[in-house]
mmCIF file with all atom_site columns, C-alpha atoms in Angstrom:
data_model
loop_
_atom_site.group_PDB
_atom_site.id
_atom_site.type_symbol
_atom_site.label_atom_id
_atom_site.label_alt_id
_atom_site.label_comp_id
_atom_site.label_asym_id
_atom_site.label_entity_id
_atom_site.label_seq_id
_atom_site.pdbx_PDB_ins_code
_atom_site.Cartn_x
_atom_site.Cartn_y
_atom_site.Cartn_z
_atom_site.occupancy
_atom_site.B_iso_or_equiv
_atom_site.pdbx_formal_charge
_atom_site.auth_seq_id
_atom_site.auth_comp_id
_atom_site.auth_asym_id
_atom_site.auth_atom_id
_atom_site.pdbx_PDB_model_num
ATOM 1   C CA . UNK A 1 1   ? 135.995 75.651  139.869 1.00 0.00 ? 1   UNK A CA 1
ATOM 2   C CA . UNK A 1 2   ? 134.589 75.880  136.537 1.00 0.00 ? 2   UNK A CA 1
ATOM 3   C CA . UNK A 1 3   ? 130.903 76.119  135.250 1.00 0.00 ? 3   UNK A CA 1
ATOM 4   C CA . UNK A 1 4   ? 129.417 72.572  134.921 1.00 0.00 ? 4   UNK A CA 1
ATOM 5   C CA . UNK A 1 5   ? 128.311 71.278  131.661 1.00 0.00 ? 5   UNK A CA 1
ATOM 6   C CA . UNK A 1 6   ? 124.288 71.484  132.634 1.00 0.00 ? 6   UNK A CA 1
ATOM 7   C CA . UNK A 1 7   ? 124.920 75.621  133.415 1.00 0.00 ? 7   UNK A CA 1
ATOM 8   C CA . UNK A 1 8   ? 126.447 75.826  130.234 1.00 0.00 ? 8   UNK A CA 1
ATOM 9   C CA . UNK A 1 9   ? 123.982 73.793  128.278 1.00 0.00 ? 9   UNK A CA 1
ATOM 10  C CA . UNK A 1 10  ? 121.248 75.682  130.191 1.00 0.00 ? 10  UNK A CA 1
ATOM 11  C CA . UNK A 1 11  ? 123.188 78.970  128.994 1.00 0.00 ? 11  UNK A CA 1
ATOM 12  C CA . UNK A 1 12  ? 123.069 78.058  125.482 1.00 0.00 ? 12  UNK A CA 1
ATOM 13  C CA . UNK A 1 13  ? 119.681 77.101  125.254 1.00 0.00 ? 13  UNK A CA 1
ATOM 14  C CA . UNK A 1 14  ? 118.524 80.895  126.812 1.00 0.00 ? 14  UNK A CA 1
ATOM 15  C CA . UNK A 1 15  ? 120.833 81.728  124.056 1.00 0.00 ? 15  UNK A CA 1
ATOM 16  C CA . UNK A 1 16  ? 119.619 79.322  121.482 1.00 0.00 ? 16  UNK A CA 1
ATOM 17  C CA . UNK A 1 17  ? 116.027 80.331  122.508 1.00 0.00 ? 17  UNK A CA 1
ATOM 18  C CA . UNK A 1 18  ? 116.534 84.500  122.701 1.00 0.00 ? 18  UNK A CA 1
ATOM 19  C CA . UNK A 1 19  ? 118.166 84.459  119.438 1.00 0.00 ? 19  UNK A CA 1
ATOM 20  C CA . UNK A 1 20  ? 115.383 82.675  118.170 1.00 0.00 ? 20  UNK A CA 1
ATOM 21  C CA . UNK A 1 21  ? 113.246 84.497  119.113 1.00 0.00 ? 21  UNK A CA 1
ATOM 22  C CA . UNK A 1 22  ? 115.187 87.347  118.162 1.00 0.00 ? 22  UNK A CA 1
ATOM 23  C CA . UNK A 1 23  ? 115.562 86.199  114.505 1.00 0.00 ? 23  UNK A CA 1
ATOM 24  C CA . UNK A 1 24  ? 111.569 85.504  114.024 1.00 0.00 ? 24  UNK A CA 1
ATOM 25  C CA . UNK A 1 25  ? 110.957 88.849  113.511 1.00 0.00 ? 25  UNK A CA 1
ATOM 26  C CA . UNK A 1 26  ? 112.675 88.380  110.099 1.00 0.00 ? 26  UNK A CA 1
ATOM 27  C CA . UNK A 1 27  ? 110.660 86.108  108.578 1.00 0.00 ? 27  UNK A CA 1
ATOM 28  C CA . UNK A 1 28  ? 107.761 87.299  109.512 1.00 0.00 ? 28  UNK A CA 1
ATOM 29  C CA . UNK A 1 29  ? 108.238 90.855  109.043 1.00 0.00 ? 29  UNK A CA 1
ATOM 30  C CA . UNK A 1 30  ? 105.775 91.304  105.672 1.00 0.00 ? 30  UNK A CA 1
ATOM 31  C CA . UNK A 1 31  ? 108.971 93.022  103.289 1.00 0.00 ? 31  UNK A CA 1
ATOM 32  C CA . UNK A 1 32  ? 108.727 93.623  99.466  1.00 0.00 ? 32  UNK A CA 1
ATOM 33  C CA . UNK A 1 33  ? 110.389 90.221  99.372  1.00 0.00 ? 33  UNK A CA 1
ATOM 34  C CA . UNK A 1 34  ? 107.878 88.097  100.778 1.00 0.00 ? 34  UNK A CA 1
ATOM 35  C CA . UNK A 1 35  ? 105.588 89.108  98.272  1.00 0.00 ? 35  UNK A CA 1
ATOM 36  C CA . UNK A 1 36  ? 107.814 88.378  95.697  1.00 0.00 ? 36  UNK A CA 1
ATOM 37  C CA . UNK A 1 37  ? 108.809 84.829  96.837  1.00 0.00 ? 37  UNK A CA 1
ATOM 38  C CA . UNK A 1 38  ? 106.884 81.568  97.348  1.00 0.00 ? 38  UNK A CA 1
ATOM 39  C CA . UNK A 1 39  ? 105.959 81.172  101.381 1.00 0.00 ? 39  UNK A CA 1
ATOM 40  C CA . UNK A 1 40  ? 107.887 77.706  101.039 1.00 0.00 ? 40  UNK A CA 1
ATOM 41  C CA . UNK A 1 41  ? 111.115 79.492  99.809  1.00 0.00 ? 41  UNK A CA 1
ATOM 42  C CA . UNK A 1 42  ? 110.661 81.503  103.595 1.00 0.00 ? 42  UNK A CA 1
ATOM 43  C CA . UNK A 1 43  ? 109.795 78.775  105.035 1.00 0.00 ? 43  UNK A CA 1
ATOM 44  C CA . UNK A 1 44  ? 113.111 76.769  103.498 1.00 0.00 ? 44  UNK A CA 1
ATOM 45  C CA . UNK A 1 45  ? 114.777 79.403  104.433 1.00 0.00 ? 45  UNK A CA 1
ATOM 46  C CA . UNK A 1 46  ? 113.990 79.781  108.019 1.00 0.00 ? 46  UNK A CA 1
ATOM 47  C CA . UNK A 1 47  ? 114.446 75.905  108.322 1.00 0.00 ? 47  UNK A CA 1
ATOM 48  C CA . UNK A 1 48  ? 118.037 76.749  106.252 1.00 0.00 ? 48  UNK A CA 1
ATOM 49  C CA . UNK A 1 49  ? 119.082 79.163  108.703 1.00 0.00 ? 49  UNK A CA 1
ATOM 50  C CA . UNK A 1 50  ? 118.280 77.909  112.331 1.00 0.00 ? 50  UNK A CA 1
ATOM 51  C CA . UNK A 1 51  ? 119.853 74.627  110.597 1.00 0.00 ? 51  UNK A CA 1
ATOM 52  C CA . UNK A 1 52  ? 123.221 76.750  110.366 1.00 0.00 ? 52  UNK A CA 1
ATOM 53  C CA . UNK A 1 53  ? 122.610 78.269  113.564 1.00 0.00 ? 53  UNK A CA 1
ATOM 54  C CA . UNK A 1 54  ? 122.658 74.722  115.589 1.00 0.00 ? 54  UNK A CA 1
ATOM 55  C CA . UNK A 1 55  ? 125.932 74.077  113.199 1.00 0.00 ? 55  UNK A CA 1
ATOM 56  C CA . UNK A 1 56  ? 127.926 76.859  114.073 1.00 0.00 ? 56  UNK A CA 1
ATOM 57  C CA . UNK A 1 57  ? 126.502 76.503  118.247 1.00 0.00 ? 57  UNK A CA 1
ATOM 58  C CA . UNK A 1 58  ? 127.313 73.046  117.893 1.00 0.00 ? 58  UNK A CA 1
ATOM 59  C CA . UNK A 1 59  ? 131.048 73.800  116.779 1.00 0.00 ? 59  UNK A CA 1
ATOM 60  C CA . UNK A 1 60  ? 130.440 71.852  113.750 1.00 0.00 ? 60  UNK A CA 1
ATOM 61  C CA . UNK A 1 61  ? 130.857 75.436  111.240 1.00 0.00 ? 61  UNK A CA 1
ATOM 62  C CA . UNK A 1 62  ? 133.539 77.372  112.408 1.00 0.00 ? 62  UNK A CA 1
ATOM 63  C CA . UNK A 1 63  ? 133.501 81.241  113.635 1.00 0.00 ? 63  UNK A CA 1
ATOM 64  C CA . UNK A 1 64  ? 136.350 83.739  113.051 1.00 0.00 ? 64  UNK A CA 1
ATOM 65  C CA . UNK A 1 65  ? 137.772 84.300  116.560 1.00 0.00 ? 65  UNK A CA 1
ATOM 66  C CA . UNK A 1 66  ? 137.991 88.396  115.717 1.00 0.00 ? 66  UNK A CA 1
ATOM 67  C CA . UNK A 1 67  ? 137.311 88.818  111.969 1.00 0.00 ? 67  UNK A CA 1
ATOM 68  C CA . UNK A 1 68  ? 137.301 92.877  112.035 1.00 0.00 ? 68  UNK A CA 1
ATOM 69  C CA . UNK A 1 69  ? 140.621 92.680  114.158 1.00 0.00 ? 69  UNK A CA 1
ATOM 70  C CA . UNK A 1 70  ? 141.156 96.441  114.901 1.00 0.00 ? 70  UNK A CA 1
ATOM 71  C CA . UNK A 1 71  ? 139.706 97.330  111.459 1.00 0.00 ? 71  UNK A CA 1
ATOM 72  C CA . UNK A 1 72  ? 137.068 99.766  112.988 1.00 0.00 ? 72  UNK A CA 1
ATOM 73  C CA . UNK A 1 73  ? 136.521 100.842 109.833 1.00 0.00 ? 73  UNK A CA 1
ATOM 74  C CA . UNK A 1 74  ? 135.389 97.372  108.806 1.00 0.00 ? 74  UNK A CA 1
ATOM 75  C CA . UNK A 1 75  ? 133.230 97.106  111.651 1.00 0.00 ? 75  UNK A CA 1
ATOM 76  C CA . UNK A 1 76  ? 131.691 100.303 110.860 1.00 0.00 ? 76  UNK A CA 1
ATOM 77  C CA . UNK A 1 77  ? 130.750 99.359  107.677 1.00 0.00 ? 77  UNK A CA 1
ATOM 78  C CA . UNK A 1 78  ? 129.084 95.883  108.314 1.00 0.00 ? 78  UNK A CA 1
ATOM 79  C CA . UNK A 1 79  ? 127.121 97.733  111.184 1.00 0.00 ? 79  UNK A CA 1
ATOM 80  C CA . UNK A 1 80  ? 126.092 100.714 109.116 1.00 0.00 ? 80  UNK A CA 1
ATOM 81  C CA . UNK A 1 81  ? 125.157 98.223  105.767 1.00 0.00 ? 81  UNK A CA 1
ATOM 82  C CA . UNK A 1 82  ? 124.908 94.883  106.189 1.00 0.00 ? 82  UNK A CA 1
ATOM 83  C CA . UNK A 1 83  ? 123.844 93.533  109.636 1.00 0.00 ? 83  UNK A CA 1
ATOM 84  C CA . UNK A 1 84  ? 120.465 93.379  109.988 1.00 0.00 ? 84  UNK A CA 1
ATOM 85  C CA . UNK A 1 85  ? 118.549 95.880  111.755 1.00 0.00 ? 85  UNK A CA 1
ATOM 86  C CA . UNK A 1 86  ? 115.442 95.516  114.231 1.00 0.00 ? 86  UNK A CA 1
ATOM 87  C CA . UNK A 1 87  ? 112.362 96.511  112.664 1.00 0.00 ? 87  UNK A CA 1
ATOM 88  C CA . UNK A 1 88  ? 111.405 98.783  115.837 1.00 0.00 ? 88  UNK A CA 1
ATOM 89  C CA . UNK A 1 89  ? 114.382 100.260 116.498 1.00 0.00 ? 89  UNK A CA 1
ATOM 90  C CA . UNK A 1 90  ? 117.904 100.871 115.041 1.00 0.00 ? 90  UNK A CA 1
ATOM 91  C CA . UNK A 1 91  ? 119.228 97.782  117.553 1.00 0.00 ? 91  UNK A CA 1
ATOM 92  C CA . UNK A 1 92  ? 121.588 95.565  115.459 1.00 0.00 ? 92  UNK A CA 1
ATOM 93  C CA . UNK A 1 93  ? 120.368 92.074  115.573 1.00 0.00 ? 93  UNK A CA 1
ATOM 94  C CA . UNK A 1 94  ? 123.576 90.867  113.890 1.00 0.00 ? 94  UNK A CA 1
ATOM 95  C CA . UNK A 1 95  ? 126.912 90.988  115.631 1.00 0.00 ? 95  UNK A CA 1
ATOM 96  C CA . UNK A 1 96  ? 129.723 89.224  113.359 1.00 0.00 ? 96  UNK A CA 1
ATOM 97  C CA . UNK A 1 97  ? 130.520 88.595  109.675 1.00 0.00 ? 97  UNK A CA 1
ATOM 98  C CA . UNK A 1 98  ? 129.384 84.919  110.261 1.00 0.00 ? 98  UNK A CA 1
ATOM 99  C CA . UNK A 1 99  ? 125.859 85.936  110.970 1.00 0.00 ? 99  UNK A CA 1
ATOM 100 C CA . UNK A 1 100 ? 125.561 87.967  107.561 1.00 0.00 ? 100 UNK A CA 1
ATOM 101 C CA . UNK A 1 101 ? 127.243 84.313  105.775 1.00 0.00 ? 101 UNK A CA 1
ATOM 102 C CA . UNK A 1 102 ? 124.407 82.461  107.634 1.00 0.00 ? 102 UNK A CA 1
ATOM 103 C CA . UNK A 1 103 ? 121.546 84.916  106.344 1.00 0.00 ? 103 UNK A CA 1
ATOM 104 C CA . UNK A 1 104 ? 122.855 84.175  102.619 1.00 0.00 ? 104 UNK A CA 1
ATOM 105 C CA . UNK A 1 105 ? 123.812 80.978  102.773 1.00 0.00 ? 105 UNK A CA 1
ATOM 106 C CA . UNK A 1 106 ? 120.616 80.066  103.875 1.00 0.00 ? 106 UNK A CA 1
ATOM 107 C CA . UNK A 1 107 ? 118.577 82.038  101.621 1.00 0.00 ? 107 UNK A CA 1
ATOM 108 C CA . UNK A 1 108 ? 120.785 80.977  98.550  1.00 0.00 ? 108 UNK A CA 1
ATOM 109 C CA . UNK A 1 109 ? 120.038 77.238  99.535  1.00 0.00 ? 109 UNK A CA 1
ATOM 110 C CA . UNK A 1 110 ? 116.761 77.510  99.798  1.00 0.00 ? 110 UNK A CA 1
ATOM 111 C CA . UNK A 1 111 ? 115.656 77.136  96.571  1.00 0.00 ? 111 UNK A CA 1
ATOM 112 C CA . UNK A 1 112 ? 116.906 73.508  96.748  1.00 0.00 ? 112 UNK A CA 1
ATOM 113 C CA . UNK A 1 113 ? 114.246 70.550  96.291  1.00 0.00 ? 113 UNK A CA 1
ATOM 114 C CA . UNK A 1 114 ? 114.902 68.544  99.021  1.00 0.00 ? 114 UNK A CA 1
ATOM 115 C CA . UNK A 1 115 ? 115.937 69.572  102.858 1.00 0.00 ? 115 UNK A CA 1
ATOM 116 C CA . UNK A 1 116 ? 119.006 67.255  103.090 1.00 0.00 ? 116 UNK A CA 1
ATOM 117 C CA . UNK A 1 117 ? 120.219 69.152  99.661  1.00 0.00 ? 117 UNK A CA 1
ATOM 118 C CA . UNK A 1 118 ? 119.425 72.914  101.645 1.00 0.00 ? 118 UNK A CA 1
ATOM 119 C CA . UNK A 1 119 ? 121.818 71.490  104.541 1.00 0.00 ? 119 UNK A CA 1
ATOM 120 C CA . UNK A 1 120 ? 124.215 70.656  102.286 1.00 0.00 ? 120 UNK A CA 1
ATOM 121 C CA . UNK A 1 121 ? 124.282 73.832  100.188 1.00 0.00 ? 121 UNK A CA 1
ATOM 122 C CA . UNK A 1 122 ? 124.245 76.166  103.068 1.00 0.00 ? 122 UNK A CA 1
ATOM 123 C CA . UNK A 1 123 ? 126.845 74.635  104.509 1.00 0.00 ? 123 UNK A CA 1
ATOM 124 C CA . UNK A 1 124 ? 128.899 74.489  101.317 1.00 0.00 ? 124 UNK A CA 1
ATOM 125 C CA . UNK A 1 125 ? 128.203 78.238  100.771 1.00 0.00 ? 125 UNK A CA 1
ATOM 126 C CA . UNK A 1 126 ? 128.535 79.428  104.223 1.00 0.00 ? 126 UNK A CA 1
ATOM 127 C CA . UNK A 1 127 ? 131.921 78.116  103.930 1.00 0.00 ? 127 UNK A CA 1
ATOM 128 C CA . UNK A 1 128 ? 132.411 79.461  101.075 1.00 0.00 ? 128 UNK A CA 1
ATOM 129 C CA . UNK A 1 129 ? 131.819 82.861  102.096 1.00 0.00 ? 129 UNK A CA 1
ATOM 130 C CA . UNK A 1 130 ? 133.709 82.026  105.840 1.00 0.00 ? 130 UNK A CA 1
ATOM 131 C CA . UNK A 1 131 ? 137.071 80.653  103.767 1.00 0.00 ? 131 UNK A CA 1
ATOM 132 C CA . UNK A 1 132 ? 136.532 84.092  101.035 1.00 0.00 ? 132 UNK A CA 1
ATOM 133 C CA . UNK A 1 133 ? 136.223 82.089  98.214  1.00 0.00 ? 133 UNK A CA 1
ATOM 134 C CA . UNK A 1 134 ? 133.191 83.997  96.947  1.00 0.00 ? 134 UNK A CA 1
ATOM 135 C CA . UNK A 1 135 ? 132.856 87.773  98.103  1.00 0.00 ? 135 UNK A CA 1
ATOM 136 C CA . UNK A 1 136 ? 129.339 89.191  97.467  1.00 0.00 ? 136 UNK A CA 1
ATOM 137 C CA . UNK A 1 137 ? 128.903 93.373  96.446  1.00 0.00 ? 137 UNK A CA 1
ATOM 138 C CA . UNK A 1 138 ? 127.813 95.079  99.021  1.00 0.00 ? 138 UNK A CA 1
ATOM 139 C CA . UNK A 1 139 ? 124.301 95.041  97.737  1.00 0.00 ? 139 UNK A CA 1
ATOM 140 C CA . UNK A 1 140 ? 124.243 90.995  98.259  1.00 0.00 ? 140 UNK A CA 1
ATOM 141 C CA . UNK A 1 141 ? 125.690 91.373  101.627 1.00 0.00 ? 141 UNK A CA 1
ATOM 142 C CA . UNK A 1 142 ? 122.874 94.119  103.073 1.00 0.00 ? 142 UNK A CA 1
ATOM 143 C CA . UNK A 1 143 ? 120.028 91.286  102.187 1.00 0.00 ? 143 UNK A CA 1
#
């Protein structure tokens, strides 16, 4: 017998919720950029990202089933420089390439006047980044 769809929409809310709550720490953590940028253009960008986050939980954005393959190499490399790291510890709080095309699609968007616009351009550049029709440097990919 499989697991019923209330345990697994009680699993993905502790998810939802722990990643969250995970993720907070980013936009509140007081960095060179956020006192360089507008608190609306954070707070855009929060609403940007969680936005993609509910897409991609939802299935509605798709996820690469194993995008490093056996590349450790690869993997290496995104863990090393471009996942993000915890503030109080060298934990990764990133764990696949999607989650580094949901930070910048959702910070790119952001400057956008009007919410339904930010949906629409994160989603437009977070699949543009999923289908590798634009490839950052490396110094847009660490953040």
């Amino acid at each position: 017998m499989g697991i019923s769809v209330n345990d697994k929409m009680k699993t993905q809310n502790i998810t939802r919720d722990k990643f969250f709550k995970k993720m907070e720490q980013m936009f509140e953590h007081k960095s060179k950029l956020s006192t360089m940028v507008d608190a609306t253009r954070i707070k855009n960008y929060k609403e940007c990202y969680f936005y993609l986050f509910e897409q991609i939980q939802s299935g509605k954005l798709p996820v690469h089933e194993d995008f490093f393959g056996d590349n450790v190499l690869a993997k290496n490399i995104y863990e090393k420089k471009y996942f993000l790291k915890a503030l109080d510890s060298d934990d990764i709080m990133e764990e696949k390439a999607e989650d580094v095309y949901m930070r910048l699609a959702a910070y790119i968007a952001s400057v956008e006047d009007t919410q339904k616009l930010r949906e629409e351009y994160a989603t437009k550049f977070y699949l543009d980044l999923y289908n590798g029709h634009y490839l950052p440097g490396g110094r847009v990919l660490a953040g």
